[in-house]
Short mmCIF file of C-alpha atoms in Angstrom, two decimals:
data_model
loop_
_atom_site.label_atom_id
_atom_site.label_comp_id
_atom_site.label_asym_id
_atom_site.label_seq_id
_atom_site.Cartn_x
_atom_site.Cartn_y
_atom_site.Cartn_z
CA MET A 959 8.25 12.18 -19.25
CA THR A 960 9.33 13.45 -15.85
CA PRO A 961 12.07 11.36 -14.24
CA HIS A 962 11.03 9.54 -11.09
CA ASN A 963 12.92 8.47 -8.04
CA PRO A 964 14.51 5.09 -8.66
CA VAL A 965 12.45 2.02 -7.81
CA GLU A 966 14.25 0.77 -4.72
CA LEU A 967 13.52 -2.73 -3.45
CA VAL A 968 15.01 -4.05 -0.23
CA PRO A 969 14.87 -7.41 1.52
CA TYR A 970 12.08 -7.92 4.04
CA ASP A 971 12.71 -6.11 7.33
CA PRO A 972 11.27 -7.90 10.37
CA GLN A 973 10.90 -4.44 11.97
CA TRP A 974 8.13 -3.45 9.53
CA PRO A 975 5.24 -4.93 11.56
CA ALA A 976 6.40 -3.01 14.65
CA ASP A 977 6.78 0.15 12.53
CA PHE A 978 3.20 -0.32 11.34
CA ARG A 979 1.89 -0.77 14.91
CA ARG A 980 3.65 2.45 16.00
CA ILE A 981 2.26 4.39 13.02
CA ARG A 982 -1.20 2.88 13.52
CA SER A 983 -1.24 3.98 17.15
CA ARG A 984 -0.38 7.56 16.15
CA LEU A 985 -2.98 7.58 13.35
CA LEU A 986 -5.67 6.30 15.74
CA THR A 987 -5.04 9.22 18.09
CA TRP A 988 -5.52 11.62 15.18
CA LEU A 989 -8.40 9.76 13.53
CA PRO A 990 -10.43 8.03 16.26
CA GLN A 991 -13.37 7.78 13.83
CA ALA A 992 -11.39 5.29 11.69
CA LEU A 993 -13.18 1.96 11.41
CA CYS A 994 -9.88 0.19 10.77
CA ILE A 995 -6.29 0.94 9.94
CA GLU A 996 -4.67 -1.87 7.93
CA HIS A 997 -1.09 -2.60 6.95
CA ILE A 998 -1.18 -3.29 3.21
CA GLY A 999 1.38 -3.56 0.44
CA SER A 1000 4.51 -5.63 0.27
CA THR A 1001 5.84 -4.63 3.70
CA SER A 1002 2.79 -6.37 5.20
CA ILE A 1003 3.78 -9.75 3.70
CA PRO A 1004 6.41 -11.61 5.76
CA GLY A 1005 9.55 -12.29 3.74
CA MET A 1006 8.51 -10.11 0.76
CA THR A 1007 10.99 -7.93 -1.08
CA ALA A 1008 9.56 -4.41 -0.91
CA LYS A 1009 10.09 -0.72 -1.26
CA PRO A 1010 11.05 0.58 2.20
CA LEU A 1011 7.64 2.22 2.55
CA ILE A 1012 4.82 1.29 4.93
CA ASP A 1013 1.51 1.37 3.04
CA ILE A 1014 -1.58 1.85 5.19
CA ASP A 1015 -5.30 1.93 4.42
CA ILE A 1016 -7.45 4.02 6.76
CA VAL A 1017 -11.11 3.11 6.42
CA LEU A 1018 -13.48 5.88 7.49
CA PRO A 1019 -17.24 5.55 8.13
CA GLY A 1020 -18.16 7.41 4.93
CA LEU A 1021 -17.15 9.96 2.30
CA GLU A 1022 -18.24 12.79 4.57
CA HIS A 1023 -15.22 12.01 6.83
CA ILE A 1024 -12.59 12.33 4.07
CA ALA A 1025 -12.29 16.15 4.11
CA ASP A 1026 -11.61 16.38 7.86
CA ALA A 1027 -9.16 13.47 7.77
CA THR A 1028 -7.41 15.08 4.80
CA ALA A 1029 -7.06 18.38 6.66
CA LEU A 1030 -5.59 16.57 9.65
CA LEU A 1031 -3.04 14.63 7.57
CA LEU A 1032 -2.00 17.82 5.77
CA ALA A 1033 -1.56 19.60 9.12
CA GLU A 1034 0.68 16.72 10.24
CA GLY A 1035 2.94 17.16 7.22
CA TYR A 1036 1.66 14.47 4.88
CA GLU A 1037 1.87 15.34 1.16
CA PRO A 1038 -1.33 14.83 -0.83
CA ARG A 1039 -1.01 12.41 -3.75
CA GLY A 1040 -4.58 12.63 -5.04
CA ASN A 1041 -7.34 10.17 -5.77
CA ARG A 1042 -5.10 7.44 -7.12
CA TYR A 1043 -7.55 4.84 -8.35
CA ASP A 1044 -10.73 6.75 -9.17
CA ASP A 1045 -12.27 4.58 -6.46
CA GLU A 1046 -12.69 7.02 -3.59
CA VAL A 1047 -9.14 6.38 -2.34
CA TRP A 1048 -6.99 9.41 -1.47
CA ALA A 1049 -3.24 8.96 -1.03
CA PHE A 1050 -0.81 10.84 1.23
CA LEU A 1051 2.94 10.45 1.65
CA SER A 1052 5.08 11.19 4.68
CA ARG A 1053 8.66 11.29 3.45
CA GLY A 1054 10.11 12.59 6.71
CA SER A 1055 9.37 9.43 8.66
CA VAL A 1056 11.60 6.37 8.80
CA PRO A 1057 10.49 4.22 7.21
CA ALA A 1058 8.50 6.37 4.82
CA GLU A 1059 4.71 6.07 5.09
CA ARG A 1060 2.02 6.18 2.44
CA VAL A 1061 -1.50 6.31 3.82
CA TYR A 1062 -4.74 6.01 1.94
CA LEU A 1063 -8.11 7.31 3.09
CA CYS A 1064 -11.17 5.44 1.88
CA PRO A 1065 -14.80 5.03 2.93
CA ALA A 1066 -16.22 1.81 4.33
CA GLY A 1067 -17.07 -0.76 1.66
CA ASN A 1068 -14.37 0.47 -0.72
CA GLY A 1069 -13.48 -2.02 -3.46
CA THR A 1070 -9.80 -1.09 -3.68
CA HIS A 1071 -9.41 -1.67 0.06
CA ARG A 1072 -11.18 -5.04 -0.20
CA ASN A 1073 -8.89 -6.07 -3.05
CA ARG A 1074 -5.75 -5.01 -1.21
CA LEU A 1075 -6.66 -7.14 1.79
CA ALA A 1076 -7.52 -10.09 -0.45
CA PHE A 1077 -4.14 -9.78 -2.21
CA ARG A 1078 -2.18 -9.45 1.03
CA ASP A 1079 -3.94 -12.33 2.73
CA TYR A 1080 -3.64 -14.60 -0.31
CA LEU A 1081 0.11 -14.05 -0.60
CA ILE A 1082 0.59 -14.65 3.12
CA ALA A 1083 -1.31 -17.94 2.82
CA HIS A 1084 0.35 -19.00 -0.48
CA PRO A 1085 4.17 -18.77 -0.28
CA LYS A 1086 4.64 -20.01 -3.86
CA SER A 1087 2.56 -17.11 -5.21
CA ALA A 1088 4.40 -14.72 -2.91
CA SER A 1089 7.72 -15.98 -4.27
CA GLU A 1090 6.49 -15.49 -7.86
CA TYR A 1091 5.42 -11.95 -6.99
CA ALA A 1092 8.80 -11.16 -5.42
CA ALA A 1093 10.59 -12.42 -8.56
CA LEU A 1094 8.30 -10.31 -10.77
CA LYS A 1095 8.98 -7.23 -8.64
CA ARG A 1096 12.75 -7.71 -8.84
CA ARG A 1097 12.63 -8.14 -12.63
CA LEU A 1098 10.41 -5.08 -13.10
CA ALA A 1099 12.48 -2.96 -10.72
CA ALA A 1100 15.55 -3.71 -12.85
CA GLU A 1101 13.68 -3.02 -16.08
CA PHE A 1102 11.87 0.17 -14.95
CA ARG A 1103 14.44 1.46 -12.45
CA THR A 1104 13.53 5.12 -13.03
CA ASP A 1105 9.85 4.72 -13.88
CA GLY A 1106 7.77 3.84 -10.85
CA ASP A 1107 4.52 4.23 -12.78
CA ARG A 1108 5.53 1.61 -15.37
CA TYR A 1109 6.89 -0.64 -12.60
CA THR A 1110 3.49 -0.52 -10.89
CA ALA A 1111 1.49 -0.85 -14.13
CA GLN A 1112 3.42 -3.94 -15.19
CA LYS A 1113 2.47 -5.71 -11.94
CA ARG A 1114 -1.26 -5.18 -12.59
CA GLN A 1115 -2.00 -8.45 -14.41
CA PHE A 1116 -0.37 -10.55 -11.69
CA VAL A 1117 -2.14 -8.59 -8.94
CA ASP A 1118 -5.52 -8.84 -10.70
CA THR A 1119 -5.09 -12.60 -11.13
CA ILE A 1120 -4.29 -13.09 -7.43
CA VAL A 1121 -7.18 -10.87 -6.32
CA ALA A 1122 -9.60 -12.81 -8.53
CA ARG A 1123 -8.37 -16.10 -7.04
CA ALA A 1124 -8.59 -14.75 -3.51
CA LEU A 1125 -12.11 -13.41 -3.94
CA LYS A 1126 -13.28 -16.69 -5.48
CA GLY A 1127 -11.61 -18.64 -2.67
CA ASN A 1128 -9.40 -20.59 -5.09
CA ALA A 1129 -6.01 -21.90 -4.02
#
């Protein structure tokens, strides 16, 4: 196993929404064909403990737009991270920015994107579930401090449960 960077969680930073808006503005100038650019992940949930990393989904009109958008992100210094979910979602990381940015390219109608929005919106609307998620994240970060893949994998059941509730419209 290759060692990973430690899983670092920090308290919510009220600057994160403004950081996202600044990044979104820059991305829109580069990718005017984007149908939407959404703040996802824990930094998009007010009060949530999170990695100091702004996660962003960029929804493009179709798969035919992915190659050009990829070339543009690479030219701007983003590191490719591959097709992370086998669901037509391509990840890129910009370590040089503060805070760090991870952007995902996906075509319109993408299921992973839909699920991310459902998860985010559910936790924003349900503080008790958000609190449970924060506690889970803290426990897993302590347990898998040097294994980000295991940290992420161990959150899957909780995330899947929340997404299922959100998509069914259950409280």
